[in-house]
Every structure is written in structure tokens, then in C-alpha cells.
Short mmCIF file of C-alpha atoms and ligand atoms in Angstrom, two decimals:
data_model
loop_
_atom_site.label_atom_id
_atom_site.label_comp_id
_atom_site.label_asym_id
_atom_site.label_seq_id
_atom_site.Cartn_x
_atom_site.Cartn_y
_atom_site.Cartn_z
CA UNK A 1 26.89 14.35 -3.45
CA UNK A 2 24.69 15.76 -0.87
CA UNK A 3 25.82 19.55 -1.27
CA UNK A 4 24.90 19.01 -4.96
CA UNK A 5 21.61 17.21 -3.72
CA UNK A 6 20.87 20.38 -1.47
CA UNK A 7 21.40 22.48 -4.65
CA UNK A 8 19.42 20.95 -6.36
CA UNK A 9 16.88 20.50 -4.46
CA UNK A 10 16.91 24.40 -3.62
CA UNK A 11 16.69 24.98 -7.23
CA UNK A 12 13.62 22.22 -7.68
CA UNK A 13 11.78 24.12 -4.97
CA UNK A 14 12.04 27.39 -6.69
CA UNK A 15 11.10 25.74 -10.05
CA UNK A 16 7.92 24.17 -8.59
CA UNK A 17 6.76 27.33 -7.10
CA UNK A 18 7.06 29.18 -10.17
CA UNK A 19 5.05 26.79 -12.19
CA UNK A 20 2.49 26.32 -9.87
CA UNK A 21 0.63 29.60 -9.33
CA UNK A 22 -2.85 28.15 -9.24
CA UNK A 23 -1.98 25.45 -6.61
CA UNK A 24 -0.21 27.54 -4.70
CA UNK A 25 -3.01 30.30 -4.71
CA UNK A 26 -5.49 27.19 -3.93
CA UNK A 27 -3.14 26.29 -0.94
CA UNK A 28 -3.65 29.83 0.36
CA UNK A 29 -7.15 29.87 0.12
CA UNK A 30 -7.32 26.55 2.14
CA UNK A 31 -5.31 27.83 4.94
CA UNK A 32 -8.83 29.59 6.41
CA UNK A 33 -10.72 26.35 6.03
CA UNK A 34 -8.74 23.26 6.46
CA UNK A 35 -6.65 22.06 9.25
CA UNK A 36 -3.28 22.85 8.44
CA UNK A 37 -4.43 23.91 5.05
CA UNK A 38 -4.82 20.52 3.62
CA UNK A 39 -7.92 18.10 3.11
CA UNK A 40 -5.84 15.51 4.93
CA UNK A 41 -2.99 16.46 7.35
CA UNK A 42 0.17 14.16 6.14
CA UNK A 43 -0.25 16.19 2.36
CA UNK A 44 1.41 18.88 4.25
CA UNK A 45 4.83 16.69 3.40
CA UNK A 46 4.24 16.40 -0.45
CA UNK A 47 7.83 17.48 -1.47
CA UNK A 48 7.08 20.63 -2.84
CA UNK A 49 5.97 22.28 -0.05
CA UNK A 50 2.34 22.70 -1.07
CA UNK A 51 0.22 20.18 -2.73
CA UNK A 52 -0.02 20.18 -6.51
CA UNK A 53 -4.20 20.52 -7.02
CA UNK A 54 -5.56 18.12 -9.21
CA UNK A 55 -7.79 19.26 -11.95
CA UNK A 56 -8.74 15.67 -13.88
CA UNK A 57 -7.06 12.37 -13.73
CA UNK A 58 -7.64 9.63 -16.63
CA UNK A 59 -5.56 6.31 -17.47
CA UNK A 60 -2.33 6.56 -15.80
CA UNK A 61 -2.47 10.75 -16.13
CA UNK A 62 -4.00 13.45 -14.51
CA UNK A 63 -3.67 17.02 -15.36
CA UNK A 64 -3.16 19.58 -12.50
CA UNK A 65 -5.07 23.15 -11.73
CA UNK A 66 -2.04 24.83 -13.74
CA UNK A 67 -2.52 22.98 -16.97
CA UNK A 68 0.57 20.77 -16.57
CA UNK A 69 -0.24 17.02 -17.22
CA UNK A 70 1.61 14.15 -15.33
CA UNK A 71 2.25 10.37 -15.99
CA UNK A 72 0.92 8.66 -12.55
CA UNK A 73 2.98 6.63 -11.45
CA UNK A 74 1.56 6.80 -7.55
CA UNK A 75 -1.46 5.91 -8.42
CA UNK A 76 -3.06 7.20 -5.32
CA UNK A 77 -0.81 4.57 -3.68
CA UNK A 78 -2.72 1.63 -4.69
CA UNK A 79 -6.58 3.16 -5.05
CA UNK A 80 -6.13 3.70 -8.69
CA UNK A 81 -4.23 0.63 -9.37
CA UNK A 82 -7.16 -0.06 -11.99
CA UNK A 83 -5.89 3.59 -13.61
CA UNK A 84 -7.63 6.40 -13.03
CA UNK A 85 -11.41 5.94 -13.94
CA UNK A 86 -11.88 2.93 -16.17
CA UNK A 87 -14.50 3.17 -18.18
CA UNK A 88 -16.88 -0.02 -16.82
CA UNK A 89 -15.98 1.76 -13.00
CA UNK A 90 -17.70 5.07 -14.11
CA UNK A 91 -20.51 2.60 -15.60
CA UNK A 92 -21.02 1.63 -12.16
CA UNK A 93 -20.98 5.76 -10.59
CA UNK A 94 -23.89 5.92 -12.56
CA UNK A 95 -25.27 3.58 -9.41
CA UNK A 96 -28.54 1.95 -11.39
CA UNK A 97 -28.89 -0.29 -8.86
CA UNK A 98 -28.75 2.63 -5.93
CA UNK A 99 -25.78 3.65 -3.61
CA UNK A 100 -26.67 2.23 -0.36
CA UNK A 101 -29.70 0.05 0.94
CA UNK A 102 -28.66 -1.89 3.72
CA UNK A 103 -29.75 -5.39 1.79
CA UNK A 104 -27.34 -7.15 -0.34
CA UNK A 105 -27.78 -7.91 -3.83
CA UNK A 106 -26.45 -10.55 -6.54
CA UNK A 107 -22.90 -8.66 -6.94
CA UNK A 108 -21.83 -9.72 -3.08
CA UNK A 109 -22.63 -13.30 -3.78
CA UNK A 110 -20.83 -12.90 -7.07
CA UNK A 111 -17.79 -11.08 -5.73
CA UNK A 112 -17.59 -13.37 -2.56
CA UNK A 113 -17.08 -16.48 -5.16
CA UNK A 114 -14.53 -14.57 -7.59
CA UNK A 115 -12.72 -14.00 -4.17
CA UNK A 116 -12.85 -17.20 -3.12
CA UNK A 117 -11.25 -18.41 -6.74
CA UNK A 118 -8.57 -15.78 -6.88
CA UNK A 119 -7.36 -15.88 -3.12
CA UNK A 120 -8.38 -19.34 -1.94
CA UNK A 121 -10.20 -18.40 1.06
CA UNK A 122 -13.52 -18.97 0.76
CA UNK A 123 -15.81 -17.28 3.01
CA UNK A 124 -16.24 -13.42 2.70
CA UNK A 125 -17.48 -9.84 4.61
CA UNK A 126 -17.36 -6.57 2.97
CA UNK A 127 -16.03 -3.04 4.32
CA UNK A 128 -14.88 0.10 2.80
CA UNK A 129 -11.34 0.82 3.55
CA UNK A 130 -8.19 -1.67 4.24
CA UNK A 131 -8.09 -0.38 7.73
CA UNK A 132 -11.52 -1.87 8.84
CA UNK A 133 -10.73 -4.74 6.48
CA UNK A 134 -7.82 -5.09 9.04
CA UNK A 135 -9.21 -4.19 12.34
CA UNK A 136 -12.32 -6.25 11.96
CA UNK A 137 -10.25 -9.13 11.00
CA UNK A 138 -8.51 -8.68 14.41
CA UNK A 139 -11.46 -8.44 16.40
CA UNK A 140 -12.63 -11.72 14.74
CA UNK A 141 -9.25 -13.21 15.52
CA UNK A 142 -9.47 -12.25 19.43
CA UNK A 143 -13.48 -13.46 19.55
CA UNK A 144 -12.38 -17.16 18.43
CA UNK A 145 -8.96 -17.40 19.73
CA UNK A 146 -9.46 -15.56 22.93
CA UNK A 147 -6.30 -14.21 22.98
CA UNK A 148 -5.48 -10.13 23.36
CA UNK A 149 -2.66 -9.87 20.96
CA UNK A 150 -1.46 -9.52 17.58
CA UNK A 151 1.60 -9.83 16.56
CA UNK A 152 3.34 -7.52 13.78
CA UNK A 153 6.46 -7.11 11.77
CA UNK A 154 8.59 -4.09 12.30
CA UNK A 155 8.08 -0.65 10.56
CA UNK A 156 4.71 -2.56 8.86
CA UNK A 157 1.48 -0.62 7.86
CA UNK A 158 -1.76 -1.73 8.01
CA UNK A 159 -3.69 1.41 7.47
CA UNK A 160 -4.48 3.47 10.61
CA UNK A 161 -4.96 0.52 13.09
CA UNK A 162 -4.25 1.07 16.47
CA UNK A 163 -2.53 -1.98 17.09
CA UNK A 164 0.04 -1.87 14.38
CA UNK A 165 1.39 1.16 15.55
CA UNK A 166 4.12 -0.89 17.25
CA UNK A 167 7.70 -0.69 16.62
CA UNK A 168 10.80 -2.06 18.53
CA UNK A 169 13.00 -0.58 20.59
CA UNK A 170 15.79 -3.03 21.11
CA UNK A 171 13.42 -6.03 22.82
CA UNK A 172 10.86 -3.44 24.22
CA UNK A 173 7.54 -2.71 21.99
CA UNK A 174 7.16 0.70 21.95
CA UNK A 175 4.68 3.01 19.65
CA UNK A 176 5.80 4.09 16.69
CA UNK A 177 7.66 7.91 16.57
CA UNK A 178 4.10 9.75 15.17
CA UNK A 179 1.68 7.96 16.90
CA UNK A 180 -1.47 10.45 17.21
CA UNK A 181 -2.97 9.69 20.60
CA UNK A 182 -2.99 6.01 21.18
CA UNK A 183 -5.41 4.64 23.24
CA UNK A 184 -3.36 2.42 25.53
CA UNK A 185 0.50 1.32 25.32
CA UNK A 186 1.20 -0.88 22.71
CA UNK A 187 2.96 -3.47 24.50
CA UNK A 188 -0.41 -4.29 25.66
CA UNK A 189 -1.77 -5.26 22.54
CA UNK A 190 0.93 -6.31 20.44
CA UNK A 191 3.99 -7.98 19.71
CA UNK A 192 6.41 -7.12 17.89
CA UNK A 193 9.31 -8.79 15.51
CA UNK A 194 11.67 -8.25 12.68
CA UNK A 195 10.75 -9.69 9.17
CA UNK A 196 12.67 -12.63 8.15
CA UNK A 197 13.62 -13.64 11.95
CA UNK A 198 11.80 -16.97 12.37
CA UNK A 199 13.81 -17.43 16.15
CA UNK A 200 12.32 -14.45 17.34
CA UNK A 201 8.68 -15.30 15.91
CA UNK A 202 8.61 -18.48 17.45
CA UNK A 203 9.65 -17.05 20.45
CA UNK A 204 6.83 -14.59 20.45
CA UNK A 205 4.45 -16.67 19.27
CA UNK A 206 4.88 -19.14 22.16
CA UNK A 207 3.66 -16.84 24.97
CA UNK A 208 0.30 -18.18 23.50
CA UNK A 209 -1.33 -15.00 24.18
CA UNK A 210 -1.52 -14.11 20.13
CA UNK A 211 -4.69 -14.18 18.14
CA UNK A 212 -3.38 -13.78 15.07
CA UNK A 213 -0.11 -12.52 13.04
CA UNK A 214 -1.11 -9.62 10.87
CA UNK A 215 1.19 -9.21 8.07
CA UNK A 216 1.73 -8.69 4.12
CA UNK A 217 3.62 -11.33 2.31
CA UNK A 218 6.31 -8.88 1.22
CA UNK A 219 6.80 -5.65 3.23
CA UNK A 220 5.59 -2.91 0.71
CA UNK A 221 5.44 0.33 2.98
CA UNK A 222 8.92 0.93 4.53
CA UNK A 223 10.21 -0.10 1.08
CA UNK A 224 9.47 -3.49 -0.34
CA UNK A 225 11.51 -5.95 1.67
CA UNK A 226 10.66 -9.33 0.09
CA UNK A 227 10.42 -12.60 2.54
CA UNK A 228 13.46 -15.05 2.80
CA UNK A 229 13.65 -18.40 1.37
CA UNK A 230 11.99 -20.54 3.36
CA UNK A 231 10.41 -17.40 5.70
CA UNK A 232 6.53 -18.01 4.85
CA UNK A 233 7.26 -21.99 5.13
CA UNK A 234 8.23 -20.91 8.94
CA UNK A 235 5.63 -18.47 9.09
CA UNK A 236 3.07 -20.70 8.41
CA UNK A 237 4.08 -23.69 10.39
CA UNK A 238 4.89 -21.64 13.91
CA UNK A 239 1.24 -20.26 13.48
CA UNK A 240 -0.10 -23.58 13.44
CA UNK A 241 1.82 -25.30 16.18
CA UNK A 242 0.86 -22.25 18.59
CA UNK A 243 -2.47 -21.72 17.38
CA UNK A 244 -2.43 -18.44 15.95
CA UNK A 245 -4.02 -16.96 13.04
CA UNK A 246 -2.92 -16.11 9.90
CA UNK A 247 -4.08 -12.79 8.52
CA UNK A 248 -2.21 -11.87 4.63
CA UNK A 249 -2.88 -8.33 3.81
CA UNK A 250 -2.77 -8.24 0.27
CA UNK A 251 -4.23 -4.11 0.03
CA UNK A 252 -0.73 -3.20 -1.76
CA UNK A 253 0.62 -7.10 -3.09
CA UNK A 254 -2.60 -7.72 -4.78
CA UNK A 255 0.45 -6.00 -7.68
CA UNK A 256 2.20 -9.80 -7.25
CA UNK A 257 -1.22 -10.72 -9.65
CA UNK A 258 -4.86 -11.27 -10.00
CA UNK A 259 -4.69 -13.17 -6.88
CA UNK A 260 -2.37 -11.53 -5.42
CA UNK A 261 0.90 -12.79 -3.70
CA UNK A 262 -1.47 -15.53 -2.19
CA UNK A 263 -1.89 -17.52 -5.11
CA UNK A 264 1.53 -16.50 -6.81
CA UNK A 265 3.53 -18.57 -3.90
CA UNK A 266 1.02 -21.21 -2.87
CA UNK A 267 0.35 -19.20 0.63
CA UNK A 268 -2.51 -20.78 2.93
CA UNK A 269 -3.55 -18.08 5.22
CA UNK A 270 -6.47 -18.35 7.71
CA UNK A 271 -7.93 -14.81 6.84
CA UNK A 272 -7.24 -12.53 4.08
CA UNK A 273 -7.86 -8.86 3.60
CA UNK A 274 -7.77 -6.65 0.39
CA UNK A 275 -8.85 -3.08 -0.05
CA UNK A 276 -8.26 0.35 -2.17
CA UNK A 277 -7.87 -1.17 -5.56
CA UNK A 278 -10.60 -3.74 -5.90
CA UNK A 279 -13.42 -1.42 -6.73
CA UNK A 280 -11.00 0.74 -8.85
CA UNK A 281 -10.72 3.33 -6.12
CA UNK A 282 -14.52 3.64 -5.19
CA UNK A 283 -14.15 2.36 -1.62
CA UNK A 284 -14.12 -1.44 -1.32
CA UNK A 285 -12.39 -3.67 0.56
CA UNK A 286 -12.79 -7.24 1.43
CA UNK A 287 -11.97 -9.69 4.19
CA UNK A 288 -12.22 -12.87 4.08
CA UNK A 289 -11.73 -16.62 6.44
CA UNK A 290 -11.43 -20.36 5.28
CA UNK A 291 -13.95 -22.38 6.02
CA UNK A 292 -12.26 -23.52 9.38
CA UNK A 293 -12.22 -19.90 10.80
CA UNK A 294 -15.25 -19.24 9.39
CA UNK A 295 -16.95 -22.21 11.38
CA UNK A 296 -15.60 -20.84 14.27
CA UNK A 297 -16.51 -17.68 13.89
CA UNK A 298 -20.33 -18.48 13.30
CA UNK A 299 -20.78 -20.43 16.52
CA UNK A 300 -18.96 -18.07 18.24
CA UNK A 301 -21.50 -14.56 16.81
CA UNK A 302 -25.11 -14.55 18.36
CA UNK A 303 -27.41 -13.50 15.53
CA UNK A 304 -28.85 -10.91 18.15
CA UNK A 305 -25.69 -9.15 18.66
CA UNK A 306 -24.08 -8.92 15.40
CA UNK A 307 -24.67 -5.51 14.44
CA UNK A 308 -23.00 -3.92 17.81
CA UNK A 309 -20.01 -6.48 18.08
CA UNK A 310 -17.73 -3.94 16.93
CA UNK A 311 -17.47 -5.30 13.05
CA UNK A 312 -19.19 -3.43 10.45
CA UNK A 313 -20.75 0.02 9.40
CA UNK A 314 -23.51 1.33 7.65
CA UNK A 315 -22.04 1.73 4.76
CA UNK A 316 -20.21 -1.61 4.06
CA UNK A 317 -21.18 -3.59 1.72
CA UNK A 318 -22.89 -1.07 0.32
CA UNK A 319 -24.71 -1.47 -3.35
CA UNK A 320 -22.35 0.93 -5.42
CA UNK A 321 -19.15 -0.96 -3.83
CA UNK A 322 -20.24 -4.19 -4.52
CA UNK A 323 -20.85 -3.14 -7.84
CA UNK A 324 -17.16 -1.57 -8.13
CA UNK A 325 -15.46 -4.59 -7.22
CA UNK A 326 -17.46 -6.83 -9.95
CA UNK A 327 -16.76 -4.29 -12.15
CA UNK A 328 -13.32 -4.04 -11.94
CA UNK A 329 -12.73 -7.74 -10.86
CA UNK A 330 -14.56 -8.43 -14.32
CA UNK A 331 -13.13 -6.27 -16.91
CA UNK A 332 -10.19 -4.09 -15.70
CA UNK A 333 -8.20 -5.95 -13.07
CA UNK A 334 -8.12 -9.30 -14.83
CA UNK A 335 -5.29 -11.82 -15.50
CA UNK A 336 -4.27 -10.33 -18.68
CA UNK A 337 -4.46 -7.14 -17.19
CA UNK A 338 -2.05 -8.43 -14.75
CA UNK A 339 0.21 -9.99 -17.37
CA UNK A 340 0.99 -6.62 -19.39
CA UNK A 341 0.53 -4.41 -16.02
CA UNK A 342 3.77 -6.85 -15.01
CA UNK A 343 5.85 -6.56 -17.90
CA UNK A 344 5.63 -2.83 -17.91
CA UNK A 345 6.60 -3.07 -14.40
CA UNK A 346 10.36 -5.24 -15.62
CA UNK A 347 10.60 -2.65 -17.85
CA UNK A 348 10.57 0.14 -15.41
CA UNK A 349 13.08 -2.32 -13.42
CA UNK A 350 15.06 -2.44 -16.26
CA UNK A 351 15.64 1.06 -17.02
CA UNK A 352 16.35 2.03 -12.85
CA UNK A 353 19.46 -0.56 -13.01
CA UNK A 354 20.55 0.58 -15.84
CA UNK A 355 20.96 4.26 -14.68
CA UNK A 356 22.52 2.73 -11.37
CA UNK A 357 24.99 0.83 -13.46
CA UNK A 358 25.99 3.59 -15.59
CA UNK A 359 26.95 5.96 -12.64
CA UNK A 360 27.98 2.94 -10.34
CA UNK A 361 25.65 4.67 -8.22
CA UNK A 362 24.99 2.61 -4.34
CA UNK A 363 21.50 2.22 -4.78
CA UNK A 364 19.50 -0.80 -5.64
CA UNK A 365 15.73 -1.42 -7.12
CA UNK A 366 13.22 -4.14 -6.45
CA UNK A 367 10.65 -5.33 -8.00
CA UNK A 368 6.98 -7.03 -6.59
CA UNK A 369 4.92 -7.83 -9.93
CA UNK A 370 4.01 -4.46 -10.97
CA UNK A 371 5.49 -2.40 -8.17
CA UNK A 372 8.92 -1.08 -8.10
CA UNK A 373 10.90 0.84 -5.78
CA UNK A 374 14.27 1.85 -5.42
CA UNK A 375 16.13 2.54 -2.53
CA UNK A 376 19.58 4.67 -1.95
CA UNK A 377 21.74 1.89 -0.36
CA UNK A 378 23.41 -0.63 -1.99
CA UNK A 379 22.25 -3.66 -0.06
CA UNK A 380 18.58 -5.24 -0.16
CA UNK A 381 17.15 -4.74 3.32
CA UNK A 382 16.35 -7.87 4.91
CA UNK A 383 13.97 -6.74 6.92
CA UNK A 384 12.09 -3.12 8.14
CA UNK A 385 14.75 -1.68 10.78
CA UNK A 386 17.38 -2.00 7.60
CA UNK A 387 14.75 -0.53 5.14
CA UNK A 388 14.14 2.05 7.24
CA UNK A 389 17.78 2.70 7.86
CA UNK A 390 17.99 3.26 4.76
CA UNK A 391 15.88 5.86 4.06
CA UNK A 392 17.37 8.94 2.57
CA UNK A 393 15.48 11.82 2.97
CA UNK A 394 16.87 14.30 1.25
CA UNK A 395 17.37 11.64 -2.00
CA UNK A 396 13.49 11.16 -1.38
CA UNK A 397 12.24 14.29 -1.57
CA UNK A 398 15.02 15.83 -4.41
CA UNK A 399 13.61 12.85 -6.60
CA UNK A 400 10.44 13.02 -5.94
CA UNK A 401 10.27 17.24 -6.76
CA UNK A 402 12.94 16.38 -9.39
CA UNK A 403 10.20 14.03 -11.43
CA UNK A 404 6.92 15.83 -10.42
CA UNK A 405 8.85 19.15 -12.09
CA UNK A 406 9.25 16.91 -15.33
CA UNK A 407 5.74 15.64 -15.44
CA UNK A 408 6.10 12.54 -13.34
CA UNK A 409 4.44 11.23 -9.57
CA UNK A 410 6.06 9.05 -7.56
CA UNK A 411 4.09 7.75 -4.30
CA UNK A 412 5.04 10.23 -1.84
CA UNK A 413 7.38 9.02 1.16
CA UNK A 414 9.30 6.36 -0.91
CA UNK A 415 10.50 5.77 -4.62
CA UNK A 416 7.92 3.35 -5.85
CA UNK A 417 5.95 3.24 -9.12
CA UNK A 418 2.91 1.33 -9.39
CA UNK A 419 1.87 0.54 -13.50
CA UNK A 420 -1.79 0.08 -13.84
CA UNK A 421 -3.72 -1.72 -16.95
CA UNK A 422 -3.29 1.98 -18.76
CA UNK A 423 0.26 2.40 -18.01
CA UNK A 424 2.68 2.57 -21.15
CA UNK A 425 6.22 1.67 -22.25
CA UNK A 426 6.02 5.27 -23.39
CA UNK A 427 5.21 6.70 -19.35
CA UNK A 428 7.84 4.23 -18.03
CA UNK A 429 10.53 5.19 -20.11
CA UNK A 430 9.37 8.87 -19.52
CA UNK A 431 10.62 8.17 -15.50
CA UNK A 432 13.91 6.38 -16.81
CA UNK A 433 14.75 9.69 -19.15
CA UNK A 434 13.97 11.46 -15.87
CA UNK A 435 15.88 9.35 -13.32
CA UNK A 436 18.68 9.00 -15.75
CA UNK A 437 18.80 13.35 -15.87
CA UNK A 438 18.61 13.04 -11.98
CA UNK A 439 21.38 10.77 -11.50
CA UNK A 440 23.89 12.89 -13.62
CA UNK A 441 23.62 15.85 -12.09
CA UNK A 442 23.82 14.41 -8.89
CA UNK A 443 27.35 12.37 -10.07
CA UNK A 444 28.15 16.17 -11.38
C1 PLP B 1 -0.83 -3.10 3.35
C2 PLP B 1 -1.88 -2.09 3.67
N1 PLP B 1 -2.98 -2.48 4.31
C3 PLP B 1 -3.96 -1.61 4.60
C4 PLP B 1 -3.85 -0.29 4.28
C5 PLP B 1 -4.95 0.67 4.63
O1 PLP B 1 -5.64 1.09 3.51
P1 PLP B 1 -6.69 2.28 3.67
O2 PLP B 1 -5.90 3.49 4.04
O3 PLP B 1 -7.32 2.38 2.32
O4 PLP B 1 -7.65 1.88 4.73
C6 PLP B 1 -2.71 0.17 3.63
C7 PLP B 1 -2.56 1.60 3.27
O5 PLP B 1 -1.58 2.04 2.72
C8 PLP B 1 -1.69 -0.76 3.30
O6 PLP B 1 -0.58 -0.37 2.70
#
């Protein structure tokens, strides 16, 4: 199979350059004015070889530079989750209240108690990118636990947060192959352990030196590698007998429903953190603390010094993303939203096994409310070191070329498909027709 793959994929590459003149040529031009060509370094690996441009994206479509339209099935990994441009979002670019003031107005107060009913958690701060949701969420953790470390689960992603760029090496924490200038080792700040391995999280844990476990309920970014029976039961309780935080990162499982995996499985996290899609892509994110932490928290913050305690930014919690997340909380991203977005989502599921089945195939798909993936290995990982074992990269990329050729995107790096409120039976069974043409010609 992977002579054929390497075929193939020689053949995809020539295909895509062919019919892409005008992204190509925009490439070029960019190669005078853009590090490495590219508005943001990692779209050098796009499978193609050189980005396809993007001339307008709508729904769950966009149309590229070249006049060749797509079904959108990346989403711009999560930020679009709301499809591309819903109409009461580009209400809100209109900004009639303004952009950015520094004072808050009725949306924050509004979106802090749709958060709190969603998610549970009840008391709320504001920032513009899951990152700072996450890294101010640590330095919270560290202020009222006074502890140094946080603990992570292998091959996780938290956005680009120093501390999560831990992996293990055998026992040893180590930083993760790719790490751009870290500021100190890793092993100083964090601990490390493999998903579903309660032993070796308690054993962590007890060193007593962790402010809080950063995770998301179900691995999304190495793969989606979902938790263990039982796993979150253990995760909870071992946090609360040592005295470390909870932190759920719901930026990508917020796809589990309207509030998010949280409130699908009953989970009771100390602090919560959300970003990309909960102002439909216009940057928004949200952290939040239960009352408890929150307590905590305020008697630990001197009013003079909280806007140089490390937290915050000019921008956040700034007029127009307030007014994004209402927006979308209120009309796009909503419960029934959730319940169609879901069922297009089995359907996609559906059609994946079915290809597998028919070519007996070694490959598996799984599913997290609305966001699919498949992986080429027959086994579900159980937890990142496996998912990452099994990465294929050659598979990846031949795919990936293989459906953007035929009018589909995939998220870039792994074979997930997110379905937003706008995605149709019609675009998922477009990917199936395509995956299905894939697999054939790689069974020959
Ligand atoms: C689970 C999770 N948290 C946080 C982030 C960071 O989001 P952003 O890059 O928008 O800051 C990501 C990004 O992929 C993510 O997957």
C-alpha cells in the first residue's frame, strides 16, 4: 500500500499545482514579505506544498483565489465552528456599540451568566485567544495554591503555552520535539503523565508541588483519545485529596454540546476555559472559577495591583468580543444548533466505517459530538504516546491533498472534520464519496 500511497500522492501534488495558479503565484509574491513566505510559519506544512489562498468563506464553504469552491470541513480548527460568518456575527462587525473602550458593558454581565448556566462554573474573566484563557488560568492557579507546577497529559495542546510544551521521555519530562525557544526546562514547571493512567497521576500529584491539572476532557489534538471508564471519576477525586486544581479546557470539546463535555458527563471542574468558537471566530475566549476558587482568588488580588499581575491585556474583554460571544451564544451556537450539528457529525461517522468495512481496511474512526477523526491503525489509542504512534504521515498528507483536490478541507495535521450549524448531509456525504475513491485506489 505505501508504494501506491507514494504514487498517488506524487500524482495529487502535480494535480494541485496545476489547478492552483493564482495561489501559487500569491505564494511567490509572499516569499519577499513574509517569513518563510507565509502569514503564519506552521502553513508552510499545508499538504500541498503551498497554501491554497482564500478568496471568501460562507456557511461551511469558502471559495479559493482560483475560483474552486470547497466544503469546510476544518473549520479553521474550531474558530468557525459557528460556520463561516453567521449572519447575527457580521451584525455584531458592524460594532454599534464600539470595538474597544476599556469599560465593560451589559453583554459581559450577560455572557458571564449564560456561561455560568451552560458550564456550571459560575464566576467569569474575559480574554481573546484560548492560550491566555489557559495561561492566565495557570497563573491564578499558582497565586492561590502556591505551588510552581502544572501537571499535563502527554502529547496535549493547550495553545502556545509554555508550560504544556512537556512530553515524556520514558519517566523524564522533557520539551516537546519543536519547541521554539523555551524559556526554562520543562521539568521545572511541569509534570507530566499519560491519559487514562490514574497510578501514575496520583503519583504525580502527591509531590504536592501542583497547582493545578490542565487538561481537556477527551484528548482532541493528537487525535481524539476519549477518557476511560471511570478516568474523570479518578481525575477528579486525586485532585481533591492533594489539593490541586482542576482546569477543563473545553476550546475544541465545546463539539460534545452547548455546554460542552462539562455538562454532557456531569464534570465538576474548579476552572474552566473556552476560546476560538464562542464569538464565531471574532476573538473571544473565556475563563472561568467556581465560587470556591473564585473566593480565593479575590482575597488573594490587591485591587492596586491587578492590572500588572500578569493576567489580562488591553484588549480583553473588549466591546466587539463581548458582543460576539452573545451573539453567537444567542442565536447560532444554541442547543438545537448542537442537536443537528451532532447528527450530521454520526452521519459522517457512519459513512468513514463503512468505507473501512468495505476494504477491511486497519483503520478506525471516532467520534466526540460533532467532531470526527479517523486514524490509520486499527486499535483506539488509549492514550497520546499510542495516538501519536499512530500517526501516519504519509496517509495524512495523501488524504488530506487527495480531498482538498476534490473540493474538500480537512484540519491540517490529522483527519478530523468538524460540522458546524451550516454543515449538510449533502457536504458530509461529499467527504464519504471522496474517502470511499481514496480508499480504492489505495486497496488497488
Ligand atoms: C484544547 C485547546 N486549547 C487551547 C487552544 C489555543 O487556542 P488559540 O490558538 O486560539 O489560543 C487550542 C488550539 O488549538 C486547543 O486545541
Amino acid at each position: 500500500m505505501r508504494d501506491r500511497a507514494e504514487r498517488l500522492l506524487e500524482r495529487e501534488l502535480q494535480s494541485f499545482a496545476a489547478t492552483h495558479p493564482k495561489s501559487r503565484a500569491l505564494s511567490e509574491r509572499a516569499q519577499s514579505s513574509l517569513l518563510g513566505g507565509v502569514p503564519m510559519h506552521w502553513m508552510l506544512r499545508w499538504a500541498g506544498g503551498f497554501p491554497v489562498y482564500a478568496e471568501r468563506a460562507w456557511d461551511a464553504r469558502f471559495r479559493d483565489v482560483d475560483g474552486l469552491e470547497y466544503v469546510d470541513l476544518c473549520l479553521g480548527d474550531t474558530g468557525a465552528m459557528a460556520g463561516h460568518s453567521p449572519a447575527p456575527g457580521l451584525e455584531v462587525l458592524r460594532a454599534p456599540r464600539g470595538i474597544t473602550t476599556m469599560l465593560p458593558t451589559e453583554d459581559a454581565a450577560w455572557v458571564g451568566e449564560e456561561l455560568t448556566r451552560r458550564f456550571g462554573i459560575s464566576r467569569w474573566q474575559f480574554a481573546l485567544t484560548a492560550t491566555d484563557a489557559n495561561r492566565f488560568t495557570i497563573r491564578l492557579a499558582r497565586l492561590v495554591t502556591g505551588r510552581p507546577k502544572v501537571l499535563v497529559f502527554n502529547w496535549c495542546y493547550h495553545g502556545t503555552v509554555d508550560e504544556t510544551f512537556a512530553t515524556l521521555d520514558g519517566d523524564a519530562v522533557v520539551e516537546r520535539e519543536g519547541n521554539l525557544g523555551p524559556p526554562v526546562p520543562l521539568d521545572e514547571t511541569t509534570r507530566v503523565v499519560e491519559w487514562n493512567d490514574v497510578a501514575a497521576l496520583e503519583r504525580e500529584l502527591a509531590h504536592g508541588d501542583v497547582a493545578c491539572v490542565l487538561t481537556e476532557p477527551a484528548l482532541t489534538n493528537i487525535g481524539i483519545v476519549h477518557a476511560e471508564p471511570g478516568f474523570h471519576d479518578a481525575l477528579r477525586a486525586l485532585t481533591r485529596k492533594y489539593g490541586t486544581l482542576l482546569v477543563i479546557d473545553e476550546t475544541h470539546t465545546m463539539c460534545a454540546g452547548p455546554g460542552g463535555f462539562t455538562a454532557a458527563h456531569g464534570l465538576e471542574p474548579d476552572c474552566l476555559t473556552v476560546g476560538k468558537a464562542i464569538g464565531s471566530g471574532i476573538p473571544s475566549a473565556a475563563y472561568g472559577f467556581t465560587e470556591e476558587v473564585a473566593a480565593r482568588i479575590d482575597a488573594a488580588i490587591g485591587i492596586d495591583d491587578s492590572d500588572v499581575g500578569g493576567v489580562g491585556g488591553t484588549l480583553a474583554a473588549n466591546v466587539l468580543s463581548l458582543a460576539a460571544m452573545r451573539a453567537t451564544l444567542t442565536h447560532v451556537l444554541t442547543h438545537e444548533a448542537f442537536e443537528r450539528m451532532i447528527a450530521v457529525g454520526e452521519r459522517f461517522e457512519e459513512g468513514v466505517t463503512t468505507v473501512i468495512a468495505e476494504h477491511d481496511l486497519p483503520w478506525h474512526v471516532t467520534r466526540l459530538g460533532c467532531r470526527v477523526e479517523y486514524l490509520f491503525r486499527p486499535e483506539r489509542p488509549r492514550n497520546g504516546s499510542e495516538a501519536a504512534e499512530g500517526q501516519d504521515h504519509l496517509l495524512d498528507r495523501l488524504i488530506h491533498l487527495y480531498a482538498l483536490n476534490r473540493g474538500v478541507l480537512l484540519t491540517p495535521f490529522h483527519n478530523m472534520a468538524l460540522m458546524s450549524p451550516a454543515t449538510s448531509e449533502a457536504d458530509v456525504d461529499r467527504h464519504t464519496e471522496v474517502f470511499a475513491a481514496a480508499a480504492a485506489e489505495l486497496v488497488g
